[in-house]
Short mmCIF file of C-alpha atoms in Angstrom, two decimals:
data_model
loop_
_atom_site.label_atom_id
_atom_site.label_comp_id
_atom_site.label_asym_id
_atom_site.label_seq_id
_atom_site.Cartn_x
_atom_site.Cartn_y
_atom_site.Cartn_z
CA UNK Y 1 -14.77 -13.18 23.25
CA UNK Y 2 -15.34 -12.44 19.82
CA UNK Y 3 -14.26 -9.54 18.38
CA UNK Y 4 -15.44 -7.31 16.24
CA UNK Y 5 -14.81 -7.25 13.02
CA UNK Y 6 -13.05 -3.99 11.08
CA UNK Y 7 -15.93 -3.33 8.92
CA UNK Y 8 -18.29 -3.08 11.65
CA UNK Y 9 -15.77 -1.02 13.57
CA UNK Y 10 -16.01 1.96 10.53
CA UNK Y 11 -19.26 1.45 10.76
CA UNK Y 12 -19.78 1.72 14.66
CA UNK Y 13 -18.11 4.87 14.55
CA UNK Y 14 -19.41 5.99 11.82
CA UNK Y 15 -22.72 5.57 13.10
CA UNK Y 16 -21.89 6.63 16.78
CA UNK Y 17 -20.55 10.61 15.19
CA UNK Y 18 -23.18 10.59 12.84
CA UNK Y 19 -25.90 10.42 16.22
CA UNK Y 20 -23.83 13.06 17.60
CA UNK Y 21 -23.96 15.46 14.93
CA UNK Y 22 -27.54 14.73 13.45
CA UNK Y 23 -27.90 14.98 17.67
CA UNK Y 24 -26.15 18.56 18.07
CA UNK Y 25 -27.58 19.75 14.80
CA UNK Y 26 -30.88 19.14 15.88
CA UNK Y 27 -30.49 21.12 18.93
CA UNK Y 28 -29.22 23.54 17.48
CA UNK Y 29 -31.44 24.07 15.14
CA UNK Y 30 -34.54 23.48 17.72
CA UNK Y 31 -33.06 26.17 19.66
CA UNK Y 32 -32.29 28.68 16.73
CA UNK Y 33 -35.74 28.58 15.61
CA UNK Y 34 -37.47 28.98 18.76
CA UNK Y 35 -35.40 31.98 19.28
CA UNK Y 36 -36.37 33.07 15.38
CA UNK Y 37 -40.31 32.67 16.64
CA UNK Y 38 -40.01 34.30 19.60
CA UNK Y 39 -38.34 37.71 18.17
CA UNK Y 40 -40.70 36.91 14.75
CA UNK Y 41 -43.32 36.90 17.42
CA UNK Y 42 -41.57 40.36 19.81
CA UNK Y 43 -41.77 42.24 16.45
CA UNK Y 44 -44.70 42.22 15.32
CA UNK Y 45 -46.26 42.90 19.28
CA UNK Y 46 -43.87 45.63 18.95
CA UNK Y 47 -45.03 46.60 15.66
CA UNK Y 48 -49.52 46.59 16.88
CA UNK Y 49 -48.61 48.03 20.01
CA UNK Y 50 -47.11 51.42 18.24
CA UNK Y 51 -49.48 51.51 15.87
CA UNK Y 52 -52.35 50.90 18.12
CA UNK Y 53 -50.78 54.15 19.72
CA UNK Y 54 -50.92 56.05 16.50
CA UNK Y 55 -54.36 55.40 16.19
CA UNK Y 56 -55.43 56.67 19.07
CA UNK Y 57 -57.37 59.42 19.03
CA UNK Y 58 -59.62 60.80 22.10
CA UNK Y 59 -62.73 63.42 22.20
CA UNK Y 60 -63.60 65.08 25.48
CA UNK Y 61 -62.34 62.12 27.54
CA UNK Y 62 -63.22 59.56 24.82
CA UNK Y 63 -61.64 56.89 23.48
CA UNK Y 64 -62.73 56.89 19.56
CA UNK Y 65 -61.81 53.64 18.90
CA UNK Y 66 -63.30 53.55 15.31
CA UNK Y 67 -60.04 53.19 13.12
CA UNK Y 68 -57.66 51.15 15.79
CA UNK Y 69 -57.13 47.98 14.73
CA UNK Y 70 -58.03 46.13 18.00
CA UNK Y 71 -56.45 42.06 16.18
CA UNK Y 72 -53.82 41.65 13.19
CA UNK Y 73 -50.74 39.75 13.00
CA UNK Y 74 -51.97 37.71 16.01
CA UNK Y 75 -52.02 40.44 18.17
CA UNK Y 76 -55.10 41.63 20.47
CA UNK Y 77 -54.96 45.64 22.13
CA UNK Y 78 -56.99 46.52 24.99
CA UNK Y 79 -56.77 50.28 25.68
CA UNK Y 80 -57.43 51.14 30.06
CA UNK Y 81 -56.98 54.41 31.96
CA UNK Y 82 -55.11 55.62 34.23
CA UNK Y 83 -57.07 53.39 36.85
CA UNK Y 84 -56.41 50.28 34.93
CA UNK Y 85 -60.19 50.15 33.88
CA UNK Y 86 -60.47 49.10 30.01
CA UNK Y 87 -61.36 51.14 27.72
CA UNK Y 88 -61.37 48.89 24.52
CA UNK Y 89 -62.92 46.86 22.83
CA UNK Y 90 -66.01 46.04 24.16
CA UNK Y 91 -65.90 42.49 22.22
CA UNK Y 92 -63.63 39.37 23.31
CA UNK Y 93 -63.16 40.51 26.23
CA UNK Y 94 -62.45 37.55 27.72
CA UNK Y 95 -58.53 38.21 26.08
CA UNK Y 96 -57.68 40.55 29.22
CA UNK Y 97 -54.87 38.73 30.13
CA UNK Y 98 -54.18 39.10 34.10
CA UNK Y 99 -51.49 41.47 34.98
CA UNK Y 100 -50.15 45.30 36.62
CA UNK Y 101 -49.90 46.76 33.75
CA UNK Y 102 -45.55 47.87 33.17
CA UNK Y 103 -44.43 50.91 30.71
CA UNK Y 104 -42.74 49.22 27.27
CA UNK Y 105 -42.41 46.19 29.00
CA UNK Y 106 -42.19 42.78 27.55
CA UNK Y 107 -43.52 39.30 29.00
CA UNK Y 108 -44.62 36.80 29.00
CA UNK Y 109 -47.61 35.33 31.35
CA UNK Y 110 -49.22 32.09 32.20
CA UNK Y 111 -52.61 30.89 33.79
CA UNK Y 112 -51.12 26.99 33.49
CA UNK Y 113 -52.82 26.55 30.32
CA UNK Y 114 -51.73 28.96 28.09
CA UNK Y 115 -48.55 31.08 27.37
CA UNK Y 116 -49.10 34.40 26.59
CA UNK Y 117 -46.20 37.75 25.16
CA UNK Y 118 -47.57 40.64 27.07
CA UNK Y 119 -45.84 44.28 25.64
CA UNK Y 120 -47.40 47.71 27.35
CA UNK Y 121 -47.14 51.04 26.90
CA UNK Y 122 -48.35 54.48 27.95
CA UNK Y 123 -49.14 57.29 25.96
CA UNK Y 124 -50.76 60.27 25.77
CA UNK Y 125 -52.72 61.72 22.96
CA UNK Y 126 -55.18 64.70 22.69
CA UNK Y 127 -53.99 65.88 27.00
CA UNK Y 128 -55.35 62.64 27.70
CA UNK Y 129 -53.35 59.91 29.00
CA UNK Y 130 -54.16 55.74 28.73
CA UNK Y 131 -52.42 52.42 28.52
CA UNK Y 132 -52.48 50.18 25.91
CA UNK Y 133 -51.49 46.21 25.62
CA UNK Y 134 -50.66 44.15 23.34
CA UNK Y 135 -51.86 40.21 24.12
CA UNK Y 136 -50.34 37.80 21.65
CA UNK Y 137 -50.93 33.79 22.17
CA UNK Y 138 -47.34 31.16 22.06
CA UNK Y 139 -49.84 28.37 21.41
CA UNK Y 140 -48.96 28.83 17.82
CA UNK Y 141 -45.62 29.27 18.26
CA UNK Y 142 -45.38 26.19 20.69
CA UNK Y 143 -47.73 23.96 17.57
CA UNK Y 144 -44.92 24.96 15.88
CA UNK Y 145 -41.54 23.75 17.29
CA UNK Y 146 -43.76 20.72 18.18
CA UNK Y 147 -43.92 19.90 15.05
CA UNK Y 148 -40.69 20.55 14.29
CA UNK Y 149 -39.51 18.14 17.57
CA UNK Y 150 -41.85 15.71 15.72
CA UNK Y 151 -40.12 15.57 12.62
CA UNK Y 152 -36.87 15.58 14.12
CA UNK Y 153 -38.02 12.48 16.22
CA UNK Y 154 -39.41 10.91 13.15
CA UNK Y 155 -36.86 11.82 10.82
CA UNK Y 156 -33.26 11.65 12.22
CA UNK Y 157 -33.78 7.77 13.51
CA UNK Y 158 -34.80 7.22 9.51
CA UNK Y 159 -32.14 8.94 8.24
CA UNK Y 160 -29.53 7.69 10.60
CA UNK Y 161 -30.75 4.05 9.96
CA UNK Y 162 -30.42 4.60 5.76
CA UNK Y 163 -27.08 5.76 6.58
CA UNK Y 164 -25.70 3.63 8.61
CA UNK Y 165 -26.98 1.29 5.87
CA UNK Y 166 -25.48 2.43 3.59
CA UNK Y 167 -22.37 2.96 5.75
CA UNK Y 168 -22.29 -0.81 5.40
CA UNK Y 169 -22.76 -1.37 2.09
CA UNK Y 170 -19.95 1.01 1.11
CA UNK Y 171 -17.32 -1.25 3.99
CA UNK Y 172 -18.00 -4.11 2.79
CA UNK Y 173 -17.73 -3.31 -0.89
CA UNK Y 174 -13.99 -1.91 0.29
CA UNK Y 175 -13.16 -4.00 1.98
CA UNK Y 176 -13.70 -6.91 0.15
CA UNK Y 177 -10.70 -6.87 -1.39
CA UNK Y 178 -8.70 -7.25 1.65
CA UNK Y 179 -10.86 -10.36 3.17
CA UNK Y 180 -10.54 -12.17 -0.49
CA UNK Y 181 -6.49 -10.76 0.27
CA UNK Y 182 -7.20 -13.09 3.57
CA UNK Y 183 -9.03 -16.18 1.73
CA UNK Y 184 -6.00 -16.36 -0.72
CA UNK Y 185 -3.45 -16.42 1.94
CA UNK Y 186 -4.97 -19.00 4.12
CA UNK Y 187 -5.57 -20.86 1.80
CA UNK Y 188 -1.71 -21.04 0.32
CA UNK Y 189 -1.17 -21.37 4.50
CA UNK Y 190 -3.29 -24.38 4.26
CA UNK Y 191 -2.89 -25.92 0.74
CA UNK Y 192 0.64 -26.15 -1.34
CA UNK Y 193 -1.49 -23.93 -4.44
CA UNK Y 194 1.28 -21.11 -4.73
CA UNK Y 195 -0.30 -19.53 -7.93
CA UNK Y 196 -3.37 -18.75 -6.47
CA UNK Y 197 -3.72 -14.99 -6.60
CA UNK Y 198 -5.86 -12.07 -5.00
CA UNK Y 199 -7.98 -10.50 -7.80
CA UNK Y 200 -7.67 -7.28 -8.39
CA UNK Y 201 -10.64 -4.47 -9.74
CA UNK Y 202 -7.36 -2.50 -11.71
CA UNK Y 203 -9.32 -0.08 -9.97
CA UNK Y 204 -5.76 2.08 -8.32
CA UNK Y 205 -7.11 2.56 -4.80
CA UNK Y 206 -5.09 1.64 -1.86
CA UNK Y 207 -6.78 -1.68 -1.86
CA UNK Y 208 -5.47 -1.97 -5.36
CA UNK Y 209 -2.08 -1.24 -5.15
CA UNK Y 210 -2.05 -3.37 -2.40
CA UNK Y 211 -3.63 -6.70 -3.61
CA UNK Y 212 -0.42 -6.09 -6.72
CA UNK Y 213 1.50 -6.47 -4.13
CA UNK Y 214 0.65 -9.22 -2.40
CA UNK Y 215 0.23 -10.96 -5.66
CA UNK Y 216 3.59 -9.81 -6.44
CA UNK Y 217 5.44 -11.03 -3.01
CA UNK Y 218 2.76 -14.67 -4.03
CA UNK Y 219 4.67 -14.66 -7.68
CA UNK Y 220 8.61 -13.67 -5.74
CA UNK Y 221 7.51 -16.64 -3.18
CA UNK Y 222 6.28 -19.77 -6.22
CA UNK Y 223 9.45 -18.51 -8.21
CA UNK Y 224 11.49 -18.87 -4.69
CA UNK Y 225 9.60 -22.83 -3.73
CA UNK Y 226 10.10 -23.71 -7.85
CA UNK Y 227 13.44 -22.83 -7.72
CA UNK Y 228 14.64 -24.46 -4.56
CA UNK Y 229 12.40 -27.29 -6.00
CA UNK Y 230 14.11 -27.36 -8.78
CA UNK Y 231 17.23 -26.86 -7.42
CA UNK Y 232 17.80 -29.45 -4.48
CA UNK Y 233 16.18 -31.81 -7.95
CA UNK Y 234 19.17 -30.95 -9.49
CA UNK Y 235 21.89 -30.99 -6.99
CA UNK Y 236 20.97 -34.51 -5.50
CA UNK Y 237 21.36 -35.23 -9.13
CA UNK Y 238 24.24 -33.84 -9.79
CA UNK Y 239 25.64 -35.32 -6.23
CA UNK Y 240 24.31 -38.55 -6.87
CA UNK Y 241 26.70 -39.71 -9.52
CA UNK Y 242 30.22 -38.72 -8.33
CA UNK Y 243 29.09 -40.68 -5.20
CA UNK Y 244 28.09 -43.64 -6.48
CA UNK Y 245 31.70 -43.55 -8.54
CA UNK Y 246 32.89 -43.33 -5.33
CA UNK Y 247 31.42 -46.56 -3.80
CA UNK Y 248 31.77 -49.00 -6.98
CA UNK Y 249 35.48 -47.18 -6.85
CA UNK Y 250 35.78 -47.93 -3.86
CA UNK Y 251 34.28 -51.59 -3.60
CA UNK Y 252 36.87 -51.92 -6.41
CA UNK Y 253 40.17 -51.03 -4.65
CA UNK Y 254 39.23 -52.93 -2.18
CA UNK Y 255 38.26 -56.08 -3.72
CA UNK Y 256 41.03 -59.04 -3.62
CA UNK Y 257 41.67 -58.80 -6.95
CA UNK Y 258 43.22 -55.58 -8.00
CA UNK Y 259 47.00 -55.18 -7.68
CA UNK Y 260 48.14 -52.19 -6.80
CA UNK Y 261 48.54 -50.11 -9.50
CA UNK Y 262 44.77 -50.73 -10.51
CA UNK Y 263 43.80 -49.07 -6.91
CA UNK Y 264 46.27 -46.75 -7.17
CA UNK Y 265 44.39 -45.86 -10.36
CA UNK Y 266 40.75 -46.36 -8.14
CA UNK Y 267 42.35 -43.70 -5.79
CA UNK Y 268 42.54 -40.97 -8.22
CA UNK Y 269 39.36 -41.27 -10.23
CA UNK Y 270 37.75 -41.06 -6.17
CA UNK Y 271 40.42 -38.39 -5.62
CA UNK Y 272 38.71 -36.53 -9.09
CA UNK Y 273 35.16 -37.52 -7.82
CA UNK Y 274 35.35 -35.74 -4.44
CA UNK Y 275 37.03 -32.87 -5.60
CA UNK Y 276 33.99 -31.99 -8.31
CA UNK Y 277 31.59 -33.03 -5.29
CA UNK Y 278 33.64 -30.46 -3.03
CA UNK Y 279 33.60 -27.74 -5.90
CA UNK Y 280 29.72 -28.22 -6.18
CA UNK Y 281 29.18 -27.93 -2.48
CA UNK Y 282 31.79 -25.56 -2.42
CA UNK Y 283 29.91 -23.54 -5.42
CA UNK Y 284 25.98 -24.11 -3.78
CA UNK Y 285 27.34 -22.66 -0.19
CA UNK Y 286 27.96 -19.49 -1.62
CA UNK Y 287 25.16 -19.47 -4.05
CA UNK Y 288 22.62 -20.06 -1.03
CA UNK Y 289 24.60 -17.22 0.68
CA UNK Y 290 24.30 -14.72 -1.72
CA UNK Y 291 20.43 -15.69 -1.99
CA UNK Y 292 19.74 -15.58 1.73
CA UNK Y 293 21.59 -11.58 1.63
CA UNK Y 294 24.53 -13.16 4.19
CA UNK Y 295 27.10 -12.43 1.93
CA UNK Y 296 28.70 -8.64 2.17
CA UNK Y 297 31.09 -9.06 -0.95
CA UNK Y 298 35.10 -7.65 0.63
CA UNK Y 299 36.06 -3.92 -1.94
CA UNK Y 300 39.40 -2.93 -2.71
CA UNK Y 301 40.21 -1.26 -5.13
CA UNK Y 302 42.19 -3.63 -7.84
CA UNK Y 303 43.93 -3.46 -11.54
CA UNK Y 304 41.82 -6.09 -13.33
CA UNK Y 305 44.08 -5.84 -16.15
CA UNK Y 306 46.94 -7.72 -14.10
CA UNK Y 307 43.96 -9.73 -12.26
CA UNK Y 308 43.26 -11.02 -15.69
CA UNK Y 309 46.82 -12.21 -16.28
CA UNK Y 310 47.80 -13.54 -13.41
CA UNK Y 311 44.30 -15.57 -14.18
CA UNK Y 312 45.32 -16.49 -17.51
CA UNK Y 313 48.82 -17.41 -16.58
CA UNK Y 314 47.60 -20.11 -14.01
CA UNK Y 315 45.42 -21.16 -17.39
CA UNK Y 316 48.09 -21.86 -19.32
CA UNK Y 317 49.32 -25.58 -18.72
CA UNK Y 318 45.37 -26.52 -18.49
CA UNK Y 319 44.90 -25.16 -21.93
CA UNK Y 320 47.69 -26.44 -23.26
CA UNK Y 321 47.14 -29.91 -21.56
CA UNK Y 322 43.85 -29.58 -24.02
CA UNK Y 323 45.28 -27.82 -27.05
CA UNK Y 324 44.08 -25.25 -27.01
CA UNK Y 325 46.42 -21.71 -28.09
CA UNK Y 326 45.04 -19.31 -25.32
CA UNK Y 327 45.62 -15.49 -26.18
CA UNK Y 328 45.03 -12.40 -24.35
CA UNK Y 329 44.16 -8.24 -25.49
CA UNK Y 330 44.28 -6.50 -22.03
CA UNK Y 331 44.69 -3.03 -22.28
CA UNK Y 332 46.84 -2.21 -18.89
CA UNK Y 333 45.86 0.07 -16.21
CA UNK Y 334 42.88 -0.65 -15.84
CA UNK Y 335 41.38 0.09 -12.03
CA UNK Y 336 38.35 -0.53 -10.31
CA UNK Y 337 36.17 -1.70 -7.16
CA UNK Y 338 35.37 -4.64 -6.96
CA UNK Y 339 36.06 -8.00 -5.56
CA UNK Y 340 39.23 -9.58 -6.06
CA UNK Y 341 38.15 -13.27 -4.94
CA UNK Y 342 35.07 -13.25 -6.76
CA UNK Y 343 36.66 -11.60 -9.80
CA UNK Y 344 38.84 -14.31 -10.58
CA UNK Y 345 36.33 -16.73 -9.91
CA UNK Y 346 34.64 -15.56 -12.86
CA UNK Y 347 37.44 -14.80 -14.45
CA UNK Y 348 38.29 -19.47 -13.82
CA UNK Y 349 34.81 -19.88 -14.65
CA UNK Y 350 34.26 -17.99 -18.49
CA UNK Y 351 37.64 -19.61 -19.42
CA UNK Y 352 37.39 -22.99 -17.63
CA UNK Y 353 34.07 -23.29 -20.40
CA UNK Y 354 35.59 -21.98 -23.00
CA UNK Y 355 39.18 -24.86 -22.86
CA UNK Y 356 36.67 -27.49 -21.93
CA UNK Y 357 33.68 -26.95 -24.32
CA UNK Y 358 36.91 -25.92 -27.26
CA UNK Y 359 37.53 -28.40 -30.20
CA UNK Y 360 41.33 -30.45 -30.32
CA UNK Y 361 43.45 -27.56 -32.26
CA UNK Y 362 40.94 -24.60 -31.60
CA UNK Y 363 41.44 -20.93 -29.64
CA UNK Y 364 41.14 -18.86 -26.75
CA UNK Y 365 40.92 -15.49 -26.84
CA UNK Y 366 40.08 -13.52 -24.29
CA UNK Y 367 40.04 -9.16 -24.23
CA UNK Y 368 39.59 -6.70 -21.47
CA UNK Y 369 38.71 -2.96 -22.44
CA UNK Y 370 38.20 0.47 -21.10
CA UNK Y 371 34.60 1.47 -22.08
CA UNK Y 372 33.23 5.20 -20.25
CA UNK Y 373 32.36 4.12 -17.23
CA UNK Y 374 33.76 0.95 -16.96
CA UNK Y 375 35.61 -1.93 -18.14
CA UNK Y 376 34.05 -4.72 -20.64
CA UNK Y 377 35.94 -8.25 -21.04
CA UNK Y 378 35.19 -10.41 -24.06
CA UNK Y 379 35.87 -14.30 -24.03
CA UNK Y 380 35.58 -15.85 -27.24
CA UNK Y 381 36.54 -19.37 -28.16
CA UNK Y 382 36.08 -21.77 -31.24
CA UNK Y 383 33.86 -24.46 -29.77
CA UNK Y 384 30.72 -26.51 -30.34
CA UNK Y 385 28.72 -23.14 -30.00
CA UNK Y 386 24.80 -23.11 -28.23
CA UNK Y 387 22.03 -24.04 -29.94
CA UNK Y 388 20.30 -20.58 -30.64
CA UNK Y 389 17.00 -22.41 -28.31
CA UNK Y 390 19.16 -23.37 -24.99
CA UNK Y 391 20.65 -19.82 -24.95
CA UNK Y 392 18.24 -18.84 -22.30
CA UNK Y 393 18.96 -21.67 -20.43
CA UNK Y 394 22.25 -21.36 -20.00
CA UNK Y 395 22.13 -19.25 -16.78
CA UNK Y 396 19.97 -21.78 -15.05
CA UNK Y 397 22.47 -23.88 -12.27
CA UNK Y 398 23.34 -27.41 -13.63
CA UNK Y 399 22.02 -26.57 -17.09
CA UNK Y 400 23.89 -28.17 -19.27
CA UNK Y 401 23.52 -28.13 -23.46
CA UNK Y 402 25.40 -30.83 -24.97
CA UNK Y 403 24.23 -34.95 -22.34
CA UNK Y 404 27.58 -35.94 -23.41
CA UNK Y 405 29.11 -33.17 -20.46
CA UNK Y 406 27.49 -34.19 -17.64
CA UNK Y 407 30.30 -36.40 -16.71
CA UNK Y 408 32.29 -33.05 -16.20
CA UNK Y 409 32.42 -29.67 -14.77
CA UNK Y 410 29.45 -28.82 -11.96
CA UNK Y 411 27.25 -26.77 -14.51
CA UNK Y 412 27.44 -24.16 -12.15
CA UNK Y 413 29.64 -22.40 -13.27
CA UNK Y 414 27.87 -19.40 -16.07
CA UNK Y 415 25.75 -19.06 -13.34
CA UNK Y 416 27.84 -18.61 -10.64
CA UNK Y 417 29.46 -16.35 -13.69
CA UNK Y 418 25.89 -13.87 -13.73
CA UNK Y 419 25.54 -13.88 -10.18
CA UNK Y 420 29.35 -12.36 -9.78
CA UNK Y 421 28.50 -9.55 -12.33
CA UNK Y 422 25.50 -8.89 -10.82
CA UNK Y 423 26.87 -8.24 -7.40
CA UNK Y 424 29.38 -5.88 -8.76
CA UNK Y 425 26.62 -4.20 -10.44
CA UNK Y 426 27.56 -5.33 -14.45
CA UNK Y 427 26.26 -7.60 -16.39
CA UNK Y 428 27.30 -10.66 -19.05
CA UNK Y 429 25.83 -12.04 -22.28
CA UNK Y 430 26.23 -14.45 -24.81
CA UNK Y 431 26.76 -14.73 -28.76
CA UNK Y 432 27.39 -18.13 -30.17
CA UNK Y 433 26.28 -19.37 -33.71
CA UNK Y 434 26.56 -23.71 -32.68
CA UNK Y 435 29.21 -25.23 -34.20
CA UNK Y 436 31.70 -22.55 -34.49
CA UNK Y 437 32.30 -20.57 -31.24
CA UNK Y 438 30.20 -18.69 -28.08
CA UNK Y 439 31.34 -15.14 -27.40
CA UNK Y 440 30.52 -14.48 -23.46
CA UNK Y 441 31.41 -10.16 -22.60
CA UNK Y 442 30.78 -8.79 -19.31
CA UNK Y 443 30.81 -5.14 -18.80
CA UNK Y 444 31.90 -3.60 -15.20
CA UNK Y 445 31.55 -0.43 -13.28
CA UNK Y 446 34.65 1.57 -12.31
CA UNK Y 447 32.40 1.78 -9.16
CA UNK Y 448 30.16 0.84 -6.45
CA UNK Y 449 27.16 2.14 -5.10
CA UNK Y 450 27.52 0.23 -1.53
CA UNK Y 451 31.02 -0.52 -1.67
CA UNK Y 452 32.73 -0.71 1.75
CA UNK Y 453 36.91 0.40 1.49
#
């Protein structure tokens, strides 16, 4: 069974509610109008009969009817003596109503074809008792009510039809963006074009905000897919080189023409390439866990000054073997909340890059100083520097500004460093002059908003 659309359901609900409200309104209006007409007729009947009593005069027991209004405001007036004999008028006797005279009574009398409202009043004037009866036909009120009912029967359906059509058009226009959203989502689901977006009329209403939210979601989804595609391509490229080297070196080491010394060299090459692959895979796994929200930092209060000093001491041999002078200016006892393992990796990555891409006889300077709400770590080198057009790209995975450097490193160091800084609520920036060197500055807050100690 086909489900009714939301647009149709809203229109049906709106139309049904309108029918009920209009029906109740028409019934109330007709009832009120009937009561008002009856009240007006009754008031006119009472007034005319009362005035007729005042106009009546008797001369020697005979009614003087010259000044009496026998018909006014639709009311016919009749005079009777105490025995019920008609005294006046002498014409229009056919309008008499066959009903018992009752003092001050107001009643409805019908002969099956017509209905009258009747009012009787007994009075004594000039010593003579008499009855005054007022009679008014209800045919006028009935005709008025019939006209109103007919008007309601004609106008109400037309009004409901017009209102239902208007409601349908309004809901159709209101739900049009929803249909476009569904079409766009279906197109993305059934195809591969993630650049599609929901049209936004810029009205700022709820549906417009929903469209903006969906577009933002699509944009993030597109960026995620593009990043994943590029990541897979780069990872495959990065792992292919060491894999090829390992295979070729293993084949060379297993050949019969290789002596023991050459075989050891091949094994050493294989070991270095395997370690490089292990480093790439380890950092990729860490970044993947971070992006999936599955990584939980191990927050603890630590001495950043001592941590920097420890990493620098470990890096001294590497710096000396590359002919690089390692200098440090560390402000003592800077305490903050952080993940020790991640911060050590951040320091190691920055210092390793500063050493690796430096020139022979150059130096690396590491400075740590206290700020008002955190700490600033500065790593400066005298290396080749980075071209200005490459500065925005250095944070991307596997990016290398110089193709000649593709044989060393994993290409993940700066990407990892920026992620670690962001995890700690900090920032990392770079200033570089091509051919002269680079300066990386990391700022870290003292406290973490979501720390779990």
